[in-house]
């Protein structure tokens, strides 16, 4: 420590001399002042390499943050799927350490993901215990269906009048994917596919804010009701819901506005009733 302090003081003195007229090499040295100042570089003051050896590369600090955010995102997706599937049951309290053991990660990314779910309204914080899955009733689900219809129906009717048939044909694989997902009987798999189809349709509007709001409402509408539990909405319900996507595409291609309006309204009402 003493040597470091001394070295710092010695290195700092010549820098003070640089700004004074007539300061530089000691008298009688025969060395020009400018030449005497050459060694006094920023690297010399900081103890860095100043000769032929290149400086050490700067190690980026952002990498661990990106990795942690990636883990948190994966846990968030897993928790959302567990909510839809009914593995996280309404009214139950779950702690971050216990869920961390379940997913094979530390409690930190689980806690961060749960806090995001709290912002979305899926869970609520229970001090010193963890997070409680929010209990929802049929009324809330019906309200979500009504709001979704108010947003999506006018947009789809406008798109039906303006979007050419070939653009709708590009969405056919997504509609068919929802049927396959429904046939699997996995509610979480179907929920993801269902959101993907609706997101693709609404994206044709070019309104990013609209798509984000509709996505949030759609996700909330997929959370299970109190007492619903896993499998409350059976495979037959999911398959019937999925086939409405292909029927909707047919109506959009044909620009049959009455059928579009009826199908979208029934689609939301059916989802709300099935829970």
PDB file of C-alpha atoms in Angstrom:
ATOM      1  CA  UNK A   1       0.000   0.000   0.000  1.00  0.00           C
ATOM      2  CA  UNK A   2       2.811   2.405   0.840  1.00  0.00           C
ATOM      3  CA  UNK A   3       4.563   1.768  -2.453  1.00  0.00           C
ATOM      4  CA  UNK A   4       1.311   2.357  -4.370  1.00  0.00           C
ATOM      5  CA  UNK A   5       0.692   5.678  -2.693  1.00  0.00           C
ATOM      6  CA  UNK A   6       4.237   6.784  -3.329  1.00  0.00           C
ATOM      7  CA  UNK A   7       4.068   5.812  -6.967  1.00  0.00           C
ATOM      8  CA  UNK A   8       0.863   7.745  -7.403  1.00  0.00           C
ATOM      9  CA  UNK A   9       2.334  10.877  -5.917  1.00  0.00           C
ATOM     10  CA  UNK A  10       5.426  10.656  -8.073  1.00  0.00           C
ATOM     11  CA  UNK A  11       3.389  10.188 -11.186  1.00  0.00           C
ATOM     12  CA  UNK A  12       1.110  13.067 -10.334  1.00  0.00           C
ATOM     13  CA  UNK A  13       3.831  15.663  -9.873  1.00  0.00           C
ATOM     14  CA  UNK A  14       4.968  15.898 -13.526  1.00  0.00           C
ATOM     15  CA  UNK A  15       1.352  16.428 -14.615  1.00  0.00           C
ATOM     16  CA  UNK A  16       1.251  19.519 -12.420  1.00  0.00           C
ATOM     17  CA  UNK A  17       4.411  20.768 -14.046  1.00  0.00           C
ATOM     18  CA  UNK A  18       3.030  20.442 -17.570  1.00  0.00           C
ATOM     19  CA  UNK A  19       0.778  23.448 -17.188  1.00  0.00           C
ATOM     20  CA  UNK A  20       3.395  25.810 -15.764  1.00  0.00           C
ATOM     21  CA  UNK A  21       5.530  28.001 -18.074  1.00  0.00           C
ATOM     22  CA  UNK A  22       9.158  27.011 -17.977  1.00  0.00           C
ATOM     23  CA  UNK A  23       8.502  23.780 -16.125  1.00  0.00           C
ATOM     24  CA  UNK A  24       9.763  20.489 -17.529  1.00  0.00           C
ATOM     25  CA  UNK A  25      13.145  18.799 -17.281  1.00  0.00           C
ATOM     26  CA  UNK A  26      15.425  19.718 -14.360  1.00  0.00           C
ATOM     27  CA  UNK A  27      17.883  22.540 -15.070  1.00  0.00           C
ATOM     28  CA  UNK A  28      21.050  21.415 -16.664  1.00  0.00           C
ATOM     29  CA  UNK A  29      19.583  18.225 -18.019  1.00  0.00           C
ATOM     30  CA  UNK A  30      19.899  19.485 -21.609  1.00  0.00           C
ATOM     31  CA  UNK A  31      16.615  17.859 -22.454  1.00  0.00           C
ATOM     32  CA  UNK A  32      13.796  19.914 -24.027  1.00  0.00           C
ATOM     33  CA  UNK A  33      10.746  20.327 -21.894  1.00  0.00           C
ATOM     34  CA  UNK A  34       8.475  18.683 -24.462  1.00  0.00           C
ATOM     35  CA  UNK A  35      10.727  15.613 -24.632  1.00  0.00           C
ATOM     36  CA  UNK A  36      10.726  15.349 -20.850  1.00  0.00           C
ATOM     37  CA  UNK A  37       6.953  15.240 -20.875  1.00  0.00           C
ATOM     38  CA  UNK A  38       6.681  12.345 -23.344  1.00  0.00           C
ATOM     39  CA  UNK A  39       6.552   9.557 -20.734  1.00  0.00           C
ATOM     40  CA  UNK A  40       3.860  11.364 -18.791  1.00  0.00           C
ATOM     41  CA  UNK A  41       0.818   9.775 -20.420  1.00  0.00           C
ATOM     42  CA  UNK A  42      -2.534   8.774 -19.044  1.00  0.00           C
ATOM     43  CA  UNK A  43      -1.393   5.166 -18.966  1.00  0.00           C
ATOM     44  CA  UNK A  44       1.614   6.064 -16.812  1.00  0.00           C
ATOM     45  CA  UNK A  45      -0.601   7.753 -14.240  1.00  0.00           C
ATOM     46  CA  UNK A  46      -3.038   4.885 -14.113  1.00  0.00           C
ATOM     47  CA  UNK A  47      -0.446   2.144 -14.149  1.00  0.00           C
ATOM     48  CA  UNK A  48      -1.487   0.919 -17.603  1.00  0.00           C
ATOM     49  CA  UNK A  49       0.754  -0.315 -20.424  1.00  0.00           C
ATOM     50  CA  UNK A  50       2.186   2.564 -22.442  1.00  0.00           C
ATOM     51  CA  UNK A  51       4.804   0.884 -24.651  1.00  0.00           C
ATOM     52  CA  UNK A  52       4.548  -1.799 -27.305  1.00  0.00           C
ATOM     53  CA  UNK A  53       2.371  -4.107 -25.203  1.00  0.00           C
ATOM     54  CA  UNK A  54      -1.323  -3.584 -26.099  1.00  0.00           C
ATOM     55  CA  UNK A  55      -3.743  -2.676 -23.309  1.00  0.00           C
ATOM     56  CA  UNK A  56      -5.872  -5.401 -21.791  1.00  0.00           C
ATOM     57  CA  UNK A  57      -9.269  -5.764 -23.478  1.00  0.00           C
ATOM     58  CA  UNK A  58     -12.264  -4.362 -21.675  1.00  0.00           C
ATOM     59  CA  UNK A  59     -14.527  -7.171 -20.478  1.00  0.00           C
ATOM     60  CA  UNK A  60     -18.202  -6.306 -21.114  1.00  0.00           C
ATOM     61  CA  UNK A  61     -20.291  -6.242 -17.954  1.00  0.00           C
ATOM     62  CA  UNK A  62     -23.668  -6.588 -19.626  1.00  0.00           C
ATOM     63  CA  UNK A  63     -23.389 -10.321 -20.376  1.00  0.00           C
ATOM     64  CA  UNK A  64     -24.460 -11.662 -16.946  1.00  0.00           C
ATOM     65  CA  UNK A  65     -27.470  -9.331 -17.000  1.00  0.00           C
ATOM     66  CA  UNK A  66     -28.557 -10.672 -20.385  1.00  0.00           C
ATOM     67  CA  UNK A  67     -28.207 -14.246 -19.163  1.00  0.00           C
ATOM     68  CA  UNK A  68     -30.249 -13.494 -16.058  1.00  0.00           C
ATOM     69  CA  UNK A  69     -32.937 -11.779 -18.108  1.00  0.00           C
ATOM     70  CA  UNK A  70     -33.050 -14.830 -20.366  1.00  0.00           C
ATOM     71  CA  UNK A  71     -33.572 -17.147 -17.395  1.00  0.00           C
ATOM     72  CA  UNK A  72     -36.221 -14.832 -15.992  1.00  0.00           C
ATOM     73  CA  UNK A  73     -38.027 -14.832 -19.340  1.00  0.00           C
ATOM     74  CA  UNK A  74     -37.987 -18.613 -19.516  1.00  0.00           C
ATOM     75  CA  UNK A  75     -39.336 -18.863 -15.963  1.00  0.00           C
ATOM     76  CA  UNK A  76     -42.017 -16.288 -16.777  1.00  0.00           C
ATOM     77  CA  UNK A  77     -43.149 -18.347 -19.769  1.00  0.00           C
ATOM     78  CA  UNK A  78     -43.163 -21.507 -17.643  1.00  0.00           C
ATOM     79  CA  UNK A  79     -45.202 -19.833 -14.903  1.00  0.00           C
ATOM     80  CA  UNK A  80     -47.704 -18.490 -17.422  1.00  0.00           C
ATOM     81  CA  UNK A  81     -48.109 -21.975 -18.869  1.00  0.00           C
ATOM     82  CA  UNK A  82     -48.549 -23.401 -15.359  1.00  0.00           C
ATOM     83  CA  UNK A  83     -51.257 -20.819 -14.674  1.00  0.00           C
ATOM     84  CA  UNK A  84     -53.205 -21.681 -17.807  1.00  0.00           C
ATOM     85  CA  UNK A  85     -52.809 -25.423 -17.252  1.00  0.00           C
ATOM     86  CA  UNK A  86     -54.066 -25.091 -13.684  1.00  0.00           C
ATOM     87  CA  UNK A  87     -50.828 -26.304 -12.096  1.00  0.00           C
ATOM     88  CA  UNK A  88     -50.791 -23.044 -10.121  1.00  0.00           C
ATOM     89  CA  UNK A  89     -54.218 -23.094  -8.556  1.00  0.00           C
ATOM     90  CA  UNK A  90     -56.273 -19.967  -7.773  1.00  0.00           C
ATOM     91  CA  UNK A  91     -56.119 -18.994  -4.103  1.00  0.00           C
ATOM     92  CA  UNK A  92     -52.941 -20.968  -3.381  1.00  0.00           C
ATOM     93  CA  UNK A  93     -49.749 -19.270  -2.169  1.00  0.00           C
ATOM     94  CA  UNK A  94     -46.440 -20.213  -3.789  1.00  0.00           C
ATOM     95  CA  UNK A  95     -43.003 -19.176  -2.566  1.00  0.00           C
ATOM     96  CA  UNK A  96     -40.132 -18.265  -4.872  1.00  0.00           C
ATOM     97  CA  UNK A  97     -37.644 -20.710  -3.258  1.00  0.00           C
ATOM     98  CA  UNK A  98     -40.027 -23.679  -3.626  1.00  0.00           C
ATOM     99  CA  UNK A  99     -40.798 -22.812  -7.249  1.00  0.00           C
ATOM    100  CA  UNK A 100     -37.091 -22.280  -7.840  1.00  0.00           C
ATOM    101  CA  UNK A 101     -36.400 -25.851  -6.737  1.00  0.00           C
ATOM    102  CA  UNK A 102     -39.144 -27.039  -9.048  1.00  0.00           C
ATOM    103  CA  UNK A 103     -37.598 -25.308 -12.063  1.00  0.00           C
ATOM    104  CA  UNK A 104     -34.005 -25.976 -11.037  1.00  0.00           C
ATOM    105  CA  UNK A 105     -33.056 -22.298 -10.636  1.00  0.00           C
ATOM    106  CA  UNK A 106     -32.465 -19.870  -7.782  1.00  0.00           C
ATOM    107  CA  UNK A 107     -35.294 -17.968  -6.157  1.00  0.00           C
ATOM    108  CA  UNK A 108     -34.259 -14.657  -7.760  1.00  0.00           C
ATOM    109  CA  UNK A 109     -35.506 -15.172 -11.359  1.00  0.00           C
ATOM    110  CA  UNK A 110     -38.672 -16.799 -10.008  1.00  0.00           C
ATOM    111  CA  UNK A 111     -39.328 -13.830  -7.742  1.00  0.00           C
ATOM    112  CA  UNK A 112     -38.748 -11.390 -10.615  1.00  0.00           C
ATOM    113  CA  UNK A 113     -41.084 -13.374 -12.890  1.00  0.00           C
ATOM    114  CA  UNK A 114     -43.744 -13.489 -10.170  1.00  0.00           C
ATOM    115  CA  UNK A 115     -43.471  -9.731  -9.730  1.00  0.00           C
ATOM    116  CA  UNK A 116     -44.183  -9.353 -13.450  1.00  0.00           C
ATOM    117  CA  UNK A 117     -47.228 -11.602 -13.063  1.00  0.00           C
ATOM    118  CA  UNK A 118     -48.318  -9.408 -10.161  1.00  0.00           C
ATOM    119  CA  UNK A 119     -48.187  -6.385 -12.465  1.00  0.00           C
ATOM    120  CA  UNK A 120     -50.328  -8.296 -14.957  1.00  0.00           C
ATOM    121  CA  UNK A 121     -52.852  -9.154 -12.259  1.00  0.00           C
ATOM    122  CA  UNK A 122     -52.300 -12.914 -12.238  1.00  0.00           C
ATOM    123  CA  UNK A 123     -50.921 -13.098  -8.705  1.00  0.00           C
ATOM    124  CA  UNK A 124     -50.729 -10.884  -5.646  1.00  0.00           C
ATOM    125  CA  UNK A 125     -47.871 -10.460  -3.209  1.00  0.00           C
ATOM    126  CA  UNK A 126     -48.268 -12.039   0.233  1.00  0.00           C
ATOM    127  CA  UNK A 127     -45.619 -10.481   2.539  1.00  0.00           C
ATOM    128  CA  UNK A 128     -43.156 -13.001   4.009  1.00  0.00           C
ATOM    129  CA  UNK A 129     -44.913 -15.898   2.282  1.00  0.00           C
ATOM    130  CA  UNK A 130     -44.796 -15.547  -1.479  1.00  0.00           C
ATOM    131  CA  UNK A 131     -47.413 -14.995  -4.165  1.00  0.00           C
ATOM    132  CA  UNK A 132     -51.080 -15.942  -4.193  1.00  0.00           C
ATOM    133  CA  UNK A 133     -52.751 -16.853  -7.473  1.00  0.00           C
ATOM    134  CA  UNK A 134     -55.657 -14.477  -7.968  1.00  0.00           C
ATOM    135  CA  UNK A 135     -59.125 -16.007  -7.716  1.00  0.00           C
ATOM    136  CA  UNK A 136     -61.391 -15.034 -10.592  1.00  0.00           C
ATOM    137  CA  UNK A 137     -65.054 -15.606 -11.206  1.00  0.00           C
ATOM    138  CA  UNK A 138     -67.287 -15.965 -14.234  1.00  0.00           C
ATOM    139  CA  UNK A 139     -68.182 -12.274 -14.134  1.00  0.00           C
ATOM    140  CA  UNK A 140     -64.583 -11.161 -14.628  1.00  0.00           C
ATOM    141  CA  UNK A 141     -64.135 -13.556 -17.527  1.00  0.00           C
ATOM    142  CA  UNK A 142     -67.325 -12.266 -19.152  1.00  0.00           C
ATOM    143  CA  UNK A 143     -66.114  -8.682 -18.734  1.00  0.00           C
ATOM    144  CA  UNK A 144     -62.818  -9.541 -20.406  1.00  0.00           C
ATOM    145  CA  UNK A 145     -64.677 -11.167 -23.299  1.00  0.00           C
ATOM    146  CA  UNK A 146     -66.799  -8.039 -23.698  1.00  0.00           C
ATOM    147  CA  UNK A 147     -63.775  -5.742 -23.755  1.00  0.00           C
ATOM    148  CA  UNK A 148     -61.973  -7.986 -26.240  1.00  0.00           C
ATOM    149  CA  UNK A 149     -65.016  -7.938 -28.532  1.00  0.00           C
ATOM    150  CA  UNK A 150     -65.222  -4.141 -28.337  1.00  0.00           C
ATOM    151  CA  UNK A 151     -61.608  -3.902 -29.464  1.00  0.00           C
ATOM    152  CA  UNK A 152     -61.208  -6.743 -31.931  1.00  0.00           C
ATOM    153  CA  UNK A 153     -64.552  -6.901 -33.755  1.00  0.00           C
ATOM    154  CA  UNK A 154     -64.331  -3.384 -35.319  1.00  0.00           C
ATOM    155  CA  UNK A 155     -60.708  -4.009 -36.291  1.00  0.00           C
ATOM    156  CA  UNK A 156     -61.506  -7.333 -37.945  1.00  0.00           C
ATOM    157  CA  UNK A 157     -64.440  -5.836 -39.806  1.00  0.00           C
ATOM    158  CA  UNK A 158     -62.187  -3.071 -41.128  1.00  0.00           C
ATOM    159  CA  UNK A 159     -59.523  -5.602 -42.099  1.00  0.00           C
ATOM    160  CA  UNK A 160     -62.148  -7.739 -43.853  1.00  0.00           C
ATOM    161  CA  UNK A 161     -62.872  -4.801 -46.145  1.00  0.00           C
ATOM    162  CA  UNK A 162     -59.264  -3.902 -46.893  1.00  0.00           C
ATOM    163  CA  UNK A 163     -56.944  -6.910 -46.622  1.00  0.00           C
ATOM    164  CA  UNK A 164     -56.624  -8.962 -49.836  1.00  0.00           C
ATOM    165  CA  UNK A 165     -57.460 -12.665 -49.813  1.00  0.00           C
ATOM    166  CA  UNK A 166     -53.859 -13.750 -50.341  1.00  0.00           C
ATOM    167  CA  UNK A 167     -52.819 -12.128 -47.070  1.00  0.00           C
ATOM    168  CA  UNK A 168     -55.482 -14.075 -45.199  1.00  0.00           C
ATOM    169  CA  UNK A 169     -54.271 -17.251 -46.907  1.00  0.00           C
ATOM    170  CA  UNK A 170     -50.876 -16.712 -45.288  1.00  0.00           C
ATOM    171  CA  UNK A 171     -52.520 -17.130 -41.874  1.00  0.00           C
ATOM    172  CA  UNK A 172     -54.049 -20.505 -42.752  1.00  0.00           C
ATOM    173  CA  UNK A 173     -51.114 -22.484 -41.235  1.00  0.00           C
ATOM    174  CA  UNK A 174     -51.584 -20.639 -37.931  1.00  0.00           C
ATOM    175  CA  UNK A 175     -55.282 -21.478 -37.854  1.00  0.00           C
ATOM    176  CA  UNK A 176     -54.540 -25.114 -38.594  1.00  0.00           C
ATOM    177  CA  UNK A 177     -51.880 -25.114 -35.870  1.00  0.00           C
ATOM    178  CA  UNK A 178     -54.513 -24.119 -33.321  1.00  0.00           C
ATOM    179  CA  UNK A 179     -56.577 -27.163 -34.307  1.00  0.00           C
ATOM    180  CA  UNK A 180     -53.594 -29.468 -33.782  1.00  0.00           C
ATOM    181  CA  UNK A 181     -52.812 -27.816 -30.449  1.00  0.00           C
ATOM    182  CA  UNK A 182     -56.421 -28.217 -29.354  1.00  0.00           C
ATOM    183  CA  UNK A 183     -56.392 -31.880 -30.368  1.00  0.00           C
ATOM    184  CA  UNK A 184     -53.495 -32.466 -27.971  1.00  0.00           C
ATOM    185  CA  UNK A 185     -55.808 -31.604 -25.098  1.00  0.00           C
ATOM    186  CA  UNK A 186     -53.116 -29.440 -23.471  1.00  0.00           C
ATOM    187  CA  UNK A 187     -54.710 -26.195 -22.428  1.00  0.00           C
ATOM    188  CA  UNK A 188     -51.391 -24.333 -22.178  1.00  0.00           C
ATOM    189  CA  UNK A 189     -50.298 -25.435 -25.660  1.00  0.00           C
ATOM    190  CA  UNK A 190     -53.597 -24.358 -27.148  1.00  0.00           C
ATOM    191  CA  UNK A 191     -53.538 -21.032 -25.284  1.00  0.00           C
ATOM    192  CA  UNK A 192     -50.192 -20.111 -26.840  1.00  0.00           C
ATOM    193  CA  UNK A 193     -51.326 -21.124 -30.314  1.00  0.00           C
ATOM    194  CA  UNK A 194     -54.623 -19.279 -29.885  1.00  0.00           C
ATOM    195  CA  UNK A 195     -52.846 -16.045 -28.945  1.00  0.00           C
ATOM    196  CA  UNK A 196     -50.494 -16.463 -31.893  1.00  0.00           C
ATOM    197  CA  UNK A 197     -53.368 -16.616 -34.363  1.00  0.00           C
ATOM    198  CA  UNK A 198     -55.195 -13.586 -32.940  1.00  0.00           C
ATOM    199  CA  UNK A 199     -51.937 -11.644 -32.756  1.00  0.00           C
ATOM    200  CA  UNK A 200     -51.215 -12.349 -36.428  1.00  0.00           C
ATOM    201  CA  UNK A 201     -54.705 -11.206 -37.470  1.00  0.00           C
ATOM    202  CA  UNK A 202     -54.560  -7.974 -35.492  1.00  0.00           C
ATOM    203  CA  UNK A 203     -50.989  -7.270 -36.637  1.00  0.00           C
ATOM    204  CA  UNK A 204     -52.383  -6.659 -40.125  1.00  0.00           C
ATOM    205  CA  UNK A 205     -53.848  -3.436 -38.712  1.00  0.00           C
ATOM    206  CA  UNK A 206     -50.325  -2.045 -38.290  1.00  0.00           C
ATOM    207  CA  UNK A 207     -51.250  -0.763 -34.817  1.00  0.00           C
ATOM    208  CA  UNK A 208     -48.619  -2.018 -32.368  1.00  0.00           C
ATOM    209  CA  UNK A 209     -50.381  -0.578 -29.306  1.00  0.00           C
ATOM    210  CA  UNK A 210     -53.611  -2.296 -30.277  1.00  0.00           C
ATOM    211  CA  UNK A 211     -51.852  -5.641 -30.643  1.00  0.00           C
ATOM    212  CA  UNK A 212     -50.175  -5.307 -27.237  1.00  0.00           C
ATOM    213  CA  UNK A 213     -53.390  -4.367 -25.427  1.00  0.00           C
ATOM    214  CA  UNK A 214     -55.336  -7.163 -27.109  1.00  0.00           C
ATOM    215  CA  UNK A 215     -52.576  -9.632 -26.245  1.00  0.00           C
ATOM    216  CA  UNK A 216     -52.709  -8.658 -22.580  1.00  0.00           C
ATOM    217  CA  UNK A 217     -56.492  -9.016 -22.448  1.00  0.00           C
ATOM    218  CA  UNK A 218     -56.317 -12.334 -24.267  1.00  0.00           C
ATOM    219  CA  UNK A 219     -53.711 -13.704 -21.853  1.00  0.00           C
ATOM    220  CA  UNK A 220     -55.778 -12.671 -18.837  1.00  0.00           C
ATOM    221  CA  UNK A 221     -58.856 -14.314 -20.333  1.00  0.00           C
ATOM    222  CA  UNK A 222     -56.982 -17.614 -20.445  1.00  0.00           C
ATOM    223  CA  UNK A 223     -56.331 -17.870 -16.699  1.00  0.00           C
ATOM    224  CA  UNK A 224     -58.470 -20.532 -15.011  1.00  0.00           C
ATOM    225  CA  UNK A 225     -61.482 -19.755 -12.851  1.00  0.00           C
ATOM    226  CA  UNK A 226     -61.868 -20.623  -9.183  1.00  0.00           C
ATOM    227  CA  UNK A 227     -62.427 -24.342  -8.904  1.00  0.00           C
ATOM    228  CA  UNK A 228     -61.646 -24.844 -12.590  1.00  0.00           C
ATOM    229  CA  UNK A 229     -58.442 -26.781 -12.124  1.00  0.00           C
ATOM    230  CA  UNK A 230     -56.622 -28.663 -14.856  1.00  0.00           C
ATOM    231  CA  UNK A 231     -58.754 -29.924 -17.689  1.00  0.00           C
ATOM    232  CA  UNK A 232     -61.826 -27.857 -16.763  1.00  0.00           C
ATOM    233  CA  UNK A 233     -62.070 -26.988 -20.436  1.00  0.00           C
ATOM    234  CA  UNK A 234     -61.987 -30.326 -22.211  1.00  0.00           C
ATOM    235  CA  UNK A 235     -60.461 -31.301 -25.508  1.00  0.00           C
ATOM    236  CA  UNK A 236     -63.790 -31.076 -27.313  1.00  0.00           C
ATOM    237  CA  UNK A 237     -64.221 -27.470 -26.177  1.00  0.00           C
ATOM    238  CA  UNK A 238     -60.712 -26.582 -27.325  1.00  0.00           C
ATOM    239  CA  UNK A 239     -61.172 -28.240 -30.720  1.00  0.00           C
ATOM    240  CA  UNK A 240     -64.499 -26.480 -31.297  1.00  0.00           C
ATOM    241  CA  UNK A 241     -62.861 -23.170 -30.355  1.00  0.00           C
ATOM    242  CA  UNK A 242     -59.964 -23.829 -32.742  1.00  0.00           C
ATOM    243  CA  UNK A 243     -62.210 -24.645 -35.698  1.00  0.00           C
ATOM    244  CA  UNK A 244     -63.754 -21.201 -35.314  1.00  0.00           C
ATOM    245  CA  UNK A 245     -60.380 -19.796 -36.406  1.00  0.00           C
ATOM    246  CA  UNK A 246     -60.535 -21.548 -39.770  1.00  0.00           C
ATOM    247  CA  UNK A 247     -64.180 -20.526 -40.210  1.00  0.00           C
ATOM    248  CA  UNK A 248     -63.200 -16.945 -39.423  1.00  0.00           C
ATOM    249  CA  UNK A 249     -60.494 -17.018 -42.077  1.00  0.00           C
ATOM    250  CA  UNK A 250     -62.998 -18.268 -44.641  1.00  0.00           C
ATOM    251  CA  UNK A 251     -65.339 -15.388 -43.793  1.00  0.00           C
ATOM    252  CA  UNK A 252     -62.493 -12.865 -43.965  1.00  0.00           C
ATOM    253  CA  UNK A 253     -61.440 -14.133 -47.391  1.00  0.00           C
ATOM    254  CA  UNK A 254     -65.043 -13.899 -48.590  1.00  0.00           C
ATOM    255  CA  UNK A 255     -65.427 -10.464 -46.975  1.00  0.00           C
ATOM    256  CA  UNK A 256     -68.648 -11.634 -45.373  1.00  0.00           C
ATOM    257  CA  UNK A 257     -68.906  -8.998 -42.629  1.00  0.00           C
ATOM    258  CA  UNK A 258     -72.001 -10.468 -41.000  1.00  0.00           C
ATOM    259  CA  UNK A 259     -70.361 -13.847 -40.572  1.00  0.00           C
ATOM    260  CA  UNK A 260     -67.145 -12.244 -39.307  1.00  0.00           C
ATOM    261  CA  UNK A 261     -69.086 -10.291 -36.695  1.00  0.00           C
ATOM    262  CA  UNK A 262     -71.051 -13.342 -35.579  1.00  0.00           C
ATOM    263  CA  UNK A 263     -68.027 -15.652 -35.425  1.00  0.00           C
ATOM    264  CA  UNK A 264     -65.870 -13.275 -33.397  1.00  0.00           C
ATOM    265  CA  UNK A 265     -68.701 -12.583 -30.975  1.00  0.00           C
ATOM    266  CA  UNK A 266     -69.420 -16.298 -30.519  1.00  0.00           C
ATOM    267  CA  UNK A 267     -65.692 -17.013 -30.189  1.00  0.00           C
ATOM    268  CA  UNK A 268     -65.318 -14.661 -27.230  1.00  0.00           C
ATOM    269  CA  UNK A 269     -68.626 -15.674 -25.657  1.00  0.00           C
ATOM    270  CA  UNK A 270     -67.728 -19.345 -25.903  1.00  0.00           C
ATOM    271  CA  UNK A 271     -64.349 -18.819 -24.318  1.00  0.00           C
ATOM    272  CA  UNK A 272     -65.933 -16.892 -21.460  1.00  0.00           C
ATOM    273  CA  UNK A 273     -68.576 -19.564 -20.846  1.00  0.00           C
ATOM    274  CA  UNK A 274     -66.098 -22.439 -20.921  1.00  0.00           C
ATOM    275  CA  UNK A 275     -63.585 -20.731 -18.637  1.00  0.00           C
TER     276      UNK A 275
END
